[in-house]
Amino acid sequence: MMSLWEAAWVIARRDFVATVWSRTFVLFLLAPLIVVAFTLLVSTMSARREAAALQPVVALVADSATTQAIMDARDRLVAGTSEQAFPALRPVEPAEHVGAQVSQLLADVEGNYSAVLSGTLDHPVLTGPRRADQFVARRLQLVIDDARQMSTIAAGHRDFRSVPVQRVVTAAAAGNLQMLRRQFARGGQTLIFMVTVLLATLLLSTLVEEKSNKVIEVLAAAVPLDSIFLGKLFAMLAISTVGLIVWGSIGGVAYLFSQVVSDWVNLPDVSPAVGWPAFIVLIIVYYATNFMLLGSLFLGIGAQASSVREIQTISMPVTMLQLLVFLLAINATGSDAGWMGWAAWLVPFSSPMAMVGYASMSDSLWPHLLALLWQLAWIVVIVRISSRLFQRTVMKSGSPGSLFDLKAWRAGGAG
């Protein structure tokens, strides 16, 4: 019988070649690109329309001087913030009975007014539902205050001009540095999470077909069960690596093209704490360990299923598990993580993503060695448990052996 590692290599090569050289692998590569491109297109087309739909519209019923003063004040505040930071104001010519006009405006379906602002600068009146106080009333108060201040300055015949703030540019600031590094951590964690959700969940259904056509029995008779699980893990990791290389190359070319069109490549002035080269290497390594950890767990769970229907039932809890692990990891990023940080580092399934955040915030490298050894140990344990459960509950053959007997792993012999 072949040794454990030799058998794992044979299984991995068999699955890798069978998957990569199939026609469906092209669809596997194209599907995420089509989804991302379609999502970007739809989000870009609907961004402005959605922002306009969510912005409250307030009817401004006042005399021409008051209307002009309020509109000018809003323009000044919007220039320093954004158009969506304040409600849209739509001037309406006052009627003879303003009270009746306000009621009509609020009932006007075509006008779609959230509130009506009437009166003067000295006595403004905002009419509308109570929920308008949460955004509309507070922002309009700032607009009216600005208009009153400018009116007071103009009445005193004083010239008020905006004074530009002198800028002294420094290399970095502690607060800005931590904020950017936290963003790098979130980006790395999100990347690992999204790719793992996309790829590792496929391992749930890996053994279903082979169990149905009895191929697994032939493999189990020829090689150790541990090598079957390891081989399939390595094969799926290699397949996902091919996908990442293709997607990353396309994304890199698109990014370079967009930067060349604008000027040239703009890299961030701030780097992660360990530096960009080490950070990129750690993201790749932690992606591999994260994939192996969750993949070995999903492979073990999927090995217990007997049909595709059972796999579909399992998929939802598995996806929720991944989401919970991701939330634990991103909430543990930062110097104030406390016990949540330790929990994210020690829980094997969140450890890779949590350590990506640690690499972004701290320049210490020795904790990564400990974390990788910890994660690799759990990969071995999960594979052993999965293979023993599969042998006992599905194959129903032979003695499952000792769970902690790792002589075969160390020597590469049959298990």
Coordinates of C-alpha atoms in Angstrom, one line a residue:
M1 CA 0.0 0.0 0.0
M2 CA 1.3 3.5 -0.8
S3 CA 2.4 5.8 2.0
L4 CA -0.1 8.4 3.3
W5 CA 1.6 11.4 1.5
E6 CA 2.1 9.5 -1.8
A7 CA -1.6 8.4 -1.8
A8 CA -2.7 12.0 -1.0
W9 CA -0.7 13.2 -3.9
V10 CA -2.3 10.7 -6.2
I11 CA -5.8 11.6 -5.0
A12 CA -5.0 15.4 -5.3
R13 CA -3.6 15.0 -8.8
R14 CA -6.6 12.9 -9.9
D15 CA -9.2 15.4 -8.7
F16 CA -7.2 18.4 -9.9
V17 CA -6.8 17.2 -13.4
A18 CA -10.4 15.9 -13.6
T19 CA -11.7 19.3 -12.5
V20 CA -9.4 21.7 -14.3
W21 CA -9.5 20.0 -17.7
S22 CA -13.3 19.8 -17.7
R23 CA -15.6 22.2 -19.6
T24 CA -17.5 23.2 -16.4
F25 CA -14.2 24.6 -15.0
V26 CA -14.5 27.5 -17.5
L27 CA -17.9 28.3 -16.2
F28 CA -16.5 28.0 -12.7
L29 CA -14.0 30.7 -13.6
L30 CA -16.4 32.9 -15.5
A31 CA -19.3 32.9 -13.1
P32 CA -17.7 35.1 -10.4
L33 CA -16.5 37.5 -13.0
I34 CA -19.9 37.8 -14.5
V35 CA -21.5 38.3 -11.1
V36 CA -19.0 40.9 -10.0
A37 CA -19.3 42.8 -13.4
F38 CA -23.1 42.7 -13.3
T39 CA -23.1 43.9 -9.7
L40 CA -20.8 46.8 -10.4
L41 CA -22.8 47.8 -13.4
V42 CA -26.1 47.7 -11.6
S43 CA -24.8 49.4 -8.5
T44 CA -23.2 52.2 -10.5
M45 CA -26.4 52.8 -12.5
S46 CA -28.6 52.8 -9.5
A47 CA -26.4 54.7 -7.0
R48 CA -27.4 58.2 -7.9
R49 CA -31.1 57.2 -8.4
E50 CA -31.1 55.5 -5.0
A51 CA -29.4 58.4 -3.3
A52 CA -31.9 60.8 -4.8
A53 CA -34.8 58.6 -3.7
L54 CA -33.6 58.4 -0.1
Q55 CA -33.0 62.2 0.2
P56 CA -35.9 64.0 1.9
V57 CA -37.5 66.8 -0.1
V58 CA -38.7 69.9 1.9
A59 CA -41.0 72.5 0.4
L60 CA -39.8 76.0 1.3
V61 CA -42.8 78.4 1.5
A62 CA -41.4 81.9 2.3
D63 CA -40.9 85.3 0.8
S64 CA -38.2 85.8 -1.9
A65 CA -35.6 87.3 0.5
T66 CA -36.0 84.5 3.1
T67 CA -36.0 81.8 0.4
Q68 CA -32.8 83.2 -1.1
A69 CA -31.1 83.4 2.3
I70 CA -31.9 79.8 3.2
M71 CA -31.0 78.5 -0.3
D72 CA -27.6 80.3 -0.1
A73 CA -27.0 78.9 3.4
R74 CA -27.7 75.4 2.2
D75 CA -25.4 75.8 -0.8
R76 CA -22.6 76.9 1.6
L77 CA -23.0 73.9 3.9
V78 CA -23.3 71.4 1.0
A79 CA -20.1 72.8 -0.5
G80 CA -18.3 71.7 2.7
T81 CA -20.0 68.3 3.0
S82 CA -22.1 66.6 0.4
E83 CA -25.4 67.1 -1.4
Q84 CA -27.0 64.2 0.5
A85 CA -25.9 65.6 3.9
F86 CA -28.9 68.0 3.9
P87 CA -32.5 67.7 2.8
A88 CA -33.4 69.0 -0.7
L89 CA -35.2 72.3 -0.6
R90 CA -37.8 73.1 -3.2
P91 CA -39.1 76.8 -3.2
V92 CA -42.9 77.2 -3.5
E93 CA -44.6 80.6 -3.9
P94 CA -46.6 81.4 -0.7
A95 CA -50.4 81.3 -1.1
E96 CA -52.9 83.6 0.6
H97 CA -53.6 81.0 3.3
V98 CA -50.3 79.4 4.1
G99 CA -51.8 76.9 6.6
A100 CA -54.1 75.4 4.0
Q101 CA -51.2 75.4 1.5
V102 CA -48.9 73.5 3.8
S103 CA -51.6 70.8 4.3
Q104 CA -52.0 70.5 0.5
L105 CA -48.2 70.2 0.0
L106 CA -47.9 67.4 2.6
A107 CA -50.7 65.5 0.9
D108 CA -49.3 66.0 -2.6
V109 CA -48.2 62.6 -3.9
E110 CA -46.4 64.0 -7.0
G111 CA -44.4 66.5 -4.9
N112 CA -43.4 63.8 -2.4
Y113 CA -42.6 66.3 0.3
S114 CA -41.3 65.0 3.7
A115 CA -42.0 68.3 5.4
V116 CA -42.7 72.0 4.8
L117 CA -40.6 74.9 6.0
S118 CA -42.5 78.2 6.3
G119 CA -42.2 81.5 8.2
T120 CA -39.2 83.8 8.4
L121 CA -35.6 83.6 9.6
D122 CA -36.7 85.0 13.0
H123 CA -39.7 82.6 13.3
P124 CA -39.2 79.5 11.1
V125 CA -41.9 76.8 11.2
L126 CA -41.3 73.2 10.2
T127 CA -44.5 71.1 9.6
G128 CA -44.3 67.4 9.1
P129 CA -44.4 64.0 10.9
R130 CA -42.4 63.5 14.1
R131 CA -39.9 61.1 12.4
A132 CA -38.7 64.1 10.4
D133 CA -37.0 65.4 13.5
Q134 CA -34.3 62.6 13.2
F135 CA -32.8 64.1 10.1
V136 CA -34.8 66.9 8.5
A137 CA -35.3 69.1 11.5
R138 CA -31.7 68.9 12.8
R139 CA -30.1 69.6 9.4
L140 CA -32.5 72.5 8.6
Q141 CA -31.7 74.0 12.0
L142 CA -28.0 74.2 10.8
V143 CA -29.2 75.8 7.6
I144 CA -31.3 78.4 9.3
D145 CA -28.6 79.2 11.8
D146 CA -26.1 79.8 9.0
A147 CA -28.6 82.0 7.2
R148 CA -29.3 84.1 10.3
Q149 CA -25.6 84.5 11.0
M150 CA -25.0 85.8 7.5
S151 CA -28.0 88.0 7.6
T152 CA -26.7 89.5 10.9
I153 CA -23.3 90.1 9.4
A154 CA -24.8 91.8 6.3
A155 CA -27.1 94.0 8.5
G156 CA -24.0 95.3 10.3
H157 CA -22.3 96.1 7.0
R158 CA -19.4 93.8 7.7
D159 CA -17.5 92.0 5.1
F160 CA -17.3 88.2 5.9
R161 CA -15.0 86.2 3.8
S162 CA -13.9 82.6 4.2
V163 CA -10.4 82.3 5.5
P164 CA -8.5 79.3 3.9
V165 CA -6.9 77.0 6.4
Q166 CA -3.1 76.7 6.1
R167 CA -2.0 73.1 5.5
V168 CA 1.1 71.7 7.0
V169 CA 1.6 68.2 5.5
T170 CA 3.2 65.5 7.6
A171 CA 4.3 62.0 6.8
A172 CA 1.7 60.3 9.0
A173 CA -0.5 60.7 12.1
A174 CA -1.2 58.0 14.7
G175 CA -4.9 58.2 14.4
N176 CA -4.9 58.2 10.6
L177 CA -2.3 55.4 10.6
Q178 CA -4.5 53.2 12.8
M179 CA -7.6 54.0 10.7
L180 CA -5.9 53.0 7.4
R181 CA -4.4 49.9 8.9
R182 CA -7.7 48.8 10.2
Q183 CA -9.1 49.2 6.7
F184 CA -6.3 47.1 5.3
A185 CA -7.2 44.4 7.9
R186 CA -10.9 44.5 7.0
G187 CA -10.0 44.3 3.3
G188 CA -7.7 41.2 3.9
Q189 CA -10.3 39.5 6.1
T190 CA -13.1 40.2 3.7
L191 CA -11.1 38.8 0.8
I192 CA -10.3 35.6 2.6
F193 CA -13.9 35.2 3.8
M194 CA -15.5 35.8 0.3
V195 CA -13.1 33.4 -1.5
T196 CA -13.6 30.8 1.2
V197 CA -17.4 31.1 1.0
L198 CA -17.2 30.8 -2.7
L199 CA -14.8 27.8 -2.9
A200 CA -14.6 25.8 0.4
T201 CA -18.3 25.1 0.6
L202 CA -18.0 23.1 -2.6
L203 CA -16.2 20.4 -0.5
L204 CA -19.6 19.5 1.1
S205 CA -20.6 17.6 -2.0
T206 CA -17.2 16.2 -3.0
L207 CA -17.8 12.7 -1.7
V208 CA -21.5 12.3 -2.5
E209 CA -21.0 11.2 -6.1
E210 CA -18.1 8.9 -5.3
K211 CA -20.2 7.2 -2.5
S212 CA -23.1 6.8 -4.9
N213 CA -21.1 5.1 -7.6
K214 CA -19.0 3.0 -5.1
V215 CA -15.7 4.7 -6.2
I216 CA -15.0 5.6 -2.6
E217 CA -14.9 1.9 -1.6
V218 CA -12.2 1.2 -4.2
L219 CA -10.2 4.1 -3.0
A220 CA -10.5 3.1 0.6
A221 CA -9.3 -0.4 -0.2
A222 CA -6.2 1.0 -2.0
V223 CA -5.1 3.9 0.1
P224 CA -5.5 5.2 3.7
L225 CA -8.7 7.2 4.4
D226 CA -6.6 10.1 5.8
S227 CA -4.9 10.4 2.4
I228 CA -8.2 10.5 0.6
F229 CA -9.3 13.5 2.8
L230 CA -5.9 15.2 2.5
G231 CA -5.8 14.6 -1.3
K232 CA -9.2 16.1 -1.9
L233 CA -8.3 19.1 0.3
F234 CA -5.1 19.7 -1.5
A235 CA -6.8 19.3 -4.9
M236 CA -9.5 21.8 -4.0
L237 CA -6.9 24.2 -2.6
A238 CA -4.9 23.9 -5.9
I239 CA -8.1 24.4 -8.0
S240 CA -9.0 27.5 -6.0
T241 CA -5.5 28.8 -6.4
V242 CA -5.8 28.5 -10.2
G243 CA -9.1 30.5 -9.9
L244 CA -7.5 33.1 -7.7
I245 CA -4.6 33.5 -10.2
V246 CA -7.0 34.0 -13.1
W247 CA -9.3 36.4 -11.2
G248 CA -6.4 38.3 -9.6
S249 CA -4.7 38.7 -13.0
I250 CA -7.8 40.0 -14.6
G251 CA -8.4 42.3 -11.7
G252 CA -4.8 43.5 -11.7
V253 CA -4.9 44.3 -15.4
A254 CA -8.1 46.2 -15.0
Y255 CA -6.7 48.2 -12.1
L256 CA -3.5 49.0 -14.0
F257 CA -5.5 50.0 -17.0
S258 CA -7.7 52.3 -15.0
Q259 CA -4.7 53.9 -13.3
V260 CA -2.8 54.4 -16.6
V261 CA -5.8 56.1 -18.0
S262 CA -6.0 58.5 -15.0
D263 CA -2.2 58.9 -14.6
W264 CA -0.3 56.0 -13.1
V265 CA -0.5 53.5 -10.3
N266 CA -1.4 55.2 -7.0
L267 CA -0.2 53.1 -4.0
P268 CA -1.3 54.0 -0.5
D269 CA 1.2 56.1 1.4
V270 CA 0.6 54.0 4.5
S271 CA 1.4 50.3 4.6
P272 CA 0.3 47.6 7.0
A273 CA 2.4 47.3 10.2
V274 CA 4.4 44.3 8.8
G275 CA 4.9 45.9 5.4
W276 CA 3.3 45.2 2.1
P277 CA 5.5 42.2 1.0
A278 CA 5.0 40.4 4.3
F279 CA 1.3 41.3 4.5
I280 CA 0.6 39.9 1.0
V281 CA 2.6 36.7 1.8
L282 CA 0.6 36.3 5.1
I283 CA -2.7 36.8 3.4
I284 CA -1.8 34.0 0.9
V285 CA -0.6 31.7 3.7
Y286 CA -3.6 32.4 5.9
Y287 CA -6.0 31.9 3.0
A288 CA -4.5 28.4 2.6
T289 CA -4.8 27.5 6.3
N290 CA -8.3 29.0 6.4
F291 CA -9.3 27.0 3.4
M292 CA -7.8 23.8 4.8
L293 CA -9.5 24.3 8.2
L294 CA -13.0 25.0 6.9
G295 CA -12.5 22.7 4.0
S296 CA -11.6 19.8 6.2
L297 CA -14.6 20.5 8.4
F298 CA -16.9 20.7 5.4
L299 CA -15.4 17.6 3.8
G300 CA -16.1 15.7 7.0
I301 CA -19.6 17.0 7.3
G302 CA -20.4 16.3 3.6
A303 CA -18.9 12.8 3.9
Q304 CA -21.8 12.0 6.3
A305 CA -24.4 13.0 3.8
S306 CA -25.9 10.4 1.5
S307 CA -27.6 12.6 -1.1
V308 CA -27.5 16.0 -2.8
R309 CA -30.7 17.0 -0.9
E310 CA -28.9 16.5 2.4
I311 CA -26.0 18.7 1.1
Q312 CA -28.5 21.4 0.2
T313 CA -30.0 21.2 3.7
I314 CA -26.5 21.5 5.3
S315 CA -25.4 24.4 3.2
M316 CA -27.4 27.0 5.1
P317 CA -26.0 26.2 8.6
V318 CA -22.5 26.0 7.1
T319 CA -22.8 29.4 5.5
M320 CA -24.1 30.9 8.8
L321 CA -21.1 29.3 10.5
Q322 CA -18.7 31.0 8.1
L323 CA -20.5 34.4 8.7
L324 CA -20.3 34.1 12.5
V325 CA -16.6 33.3 12.3
F326 CA -16.0 36.3 10.0
L327 CA -17.9 38.6 12.3
L328 CA -15.8 37.4 15.3
A329 CA -12.6 38.0 13.3
I330 CA -13.4 41.6 12.2
N331 CA -14.6 42.6 15.6
A332 CA -11.4 41.4 17.2
T333 CA -9.2 43.6 15.0
G334 CA -7.6 46.5 16.9
S335 CA -5.7 47.2 20.1
D336 CA -8.9 47.3 22.2
A337 CA -10.1 43.8 21.2
G338 CA -9.6 42.4 24.7
W339 CA -11.0 38.9 25.3
M340 CA -12.7 38.9 21.9
G341 CA -9.3 39.2 20.3
W342 CA -7.9 36.2 22.3
A343 CA -11.1 34.3 21.4
A344 CA -10.6 35.1 17.7
W345 CA -7.0 34.1 17.8
L346 CA -7.6 30.8 19.6
V347 CA -10.7 29.6 17.8
P348 CA -9.1 27.7 14.9
F349 CA -11.8 28.7 12.3
S350 CA -11.4 32.4 13.0
S351 CA -7.7 32.4 13.7
P352 CA -6.5 32.9 10.1
M353 CA -8.6 36.0 9.5
A354 CA -7.9 37.4 13.0
M355 CA -4.2 37.0 12.4
V356 CA -4.5 38.9 9.1
G357 CA -5.9 41.8 11.2
Y358 CA -3.1 41.4 13.7
A359 CA -0.5 41.6 10.8
S360 CA -2.0 44.9 9.7
M361 CA -2.0 46.4 13.2
S362 CA 1.3 45.0 14.7
D363 CA 4.8 44.5 13.3
S364 CA 5.5 41.4 15.4
L365 CA 6.2 38.3 13.3
W366 CA 6.7 35.6 15.9
P367 CA 3.0 35.3 16.8
H368 CA 2.3 34.3 13.2
L369 CA 4.6 31.3 13.5
L370 CA 2.7 30.2 16.6
A371 CA -0.6 30.8 14.9
L372 CA 0.3 28.8 11.9
L373 CA 1.5 25.8 14.0
W374 CA -1.8 26.1 15.9
Q375 CA -3.9 26.1 12.8
L376 CA -1.9 23.2 11.2
A377 CA -2.4 21.1 14.3
W378 CA -6.1 21.6 14.0
I379 CA -6.1 20.7 10.4
V380 CA -4.5 17.4 11.3
V381 CA -7.1 16.8 14.1
I382 CA -10.1 17.6 11.9
V383 CA -8.9 15.4 9.1
R384 CA -8.3 12.5 11.5
I385 CA -11.7 12.9 13.1
S386 CA -13.4 13.2 9.7
S387 CA -11.7 10.1 8.3
R388 CA -12.5 8.1 11.5
L389 CA -16.1 9.1 11.5
F390 CA -16.4 8.3 7.8
Q391 CA -14.8 4.9 8.3
R392 CA -17.1 4.1 11.3
T393 CA -20.4 5.5 10.2
V394 CA -20.3 5.2 6.4
M395 CA -17.8 2.5 5.4
K396 CA -18.6 0.4 8.5
S397 CA -15.4 -1.5 8.1
G398 CA -12.4 -2.3 10.2
S399 CA -11.2 -0.6 13.3
P400 CA -11.0 3.1 13.1
G401 CA -7.7 3.2 15.0
S402 CA -6.5 5.7 17.5
L403 CA -7.3 9.3 16.8
F404 CA -4.1 10.6 18.2
D405 CA -1.8 8.0 16.6
L406 CA 0.1 10.3 14.2
K407 CA 3.0 7.9 13.4
A408 CA 1.6 7.5 9.9
W409 CA 1.6 11.3 9.4
R410 CA 5.2 11.7 10.7
A411 CA 6.6 8.8 8.8
G412 CA 4.4 9.1 5.7
G413 CA 3.3 5.4 6.1
A414 CA -0.1 3.9 5.8
G415 CA -2.6 4.8 8.4

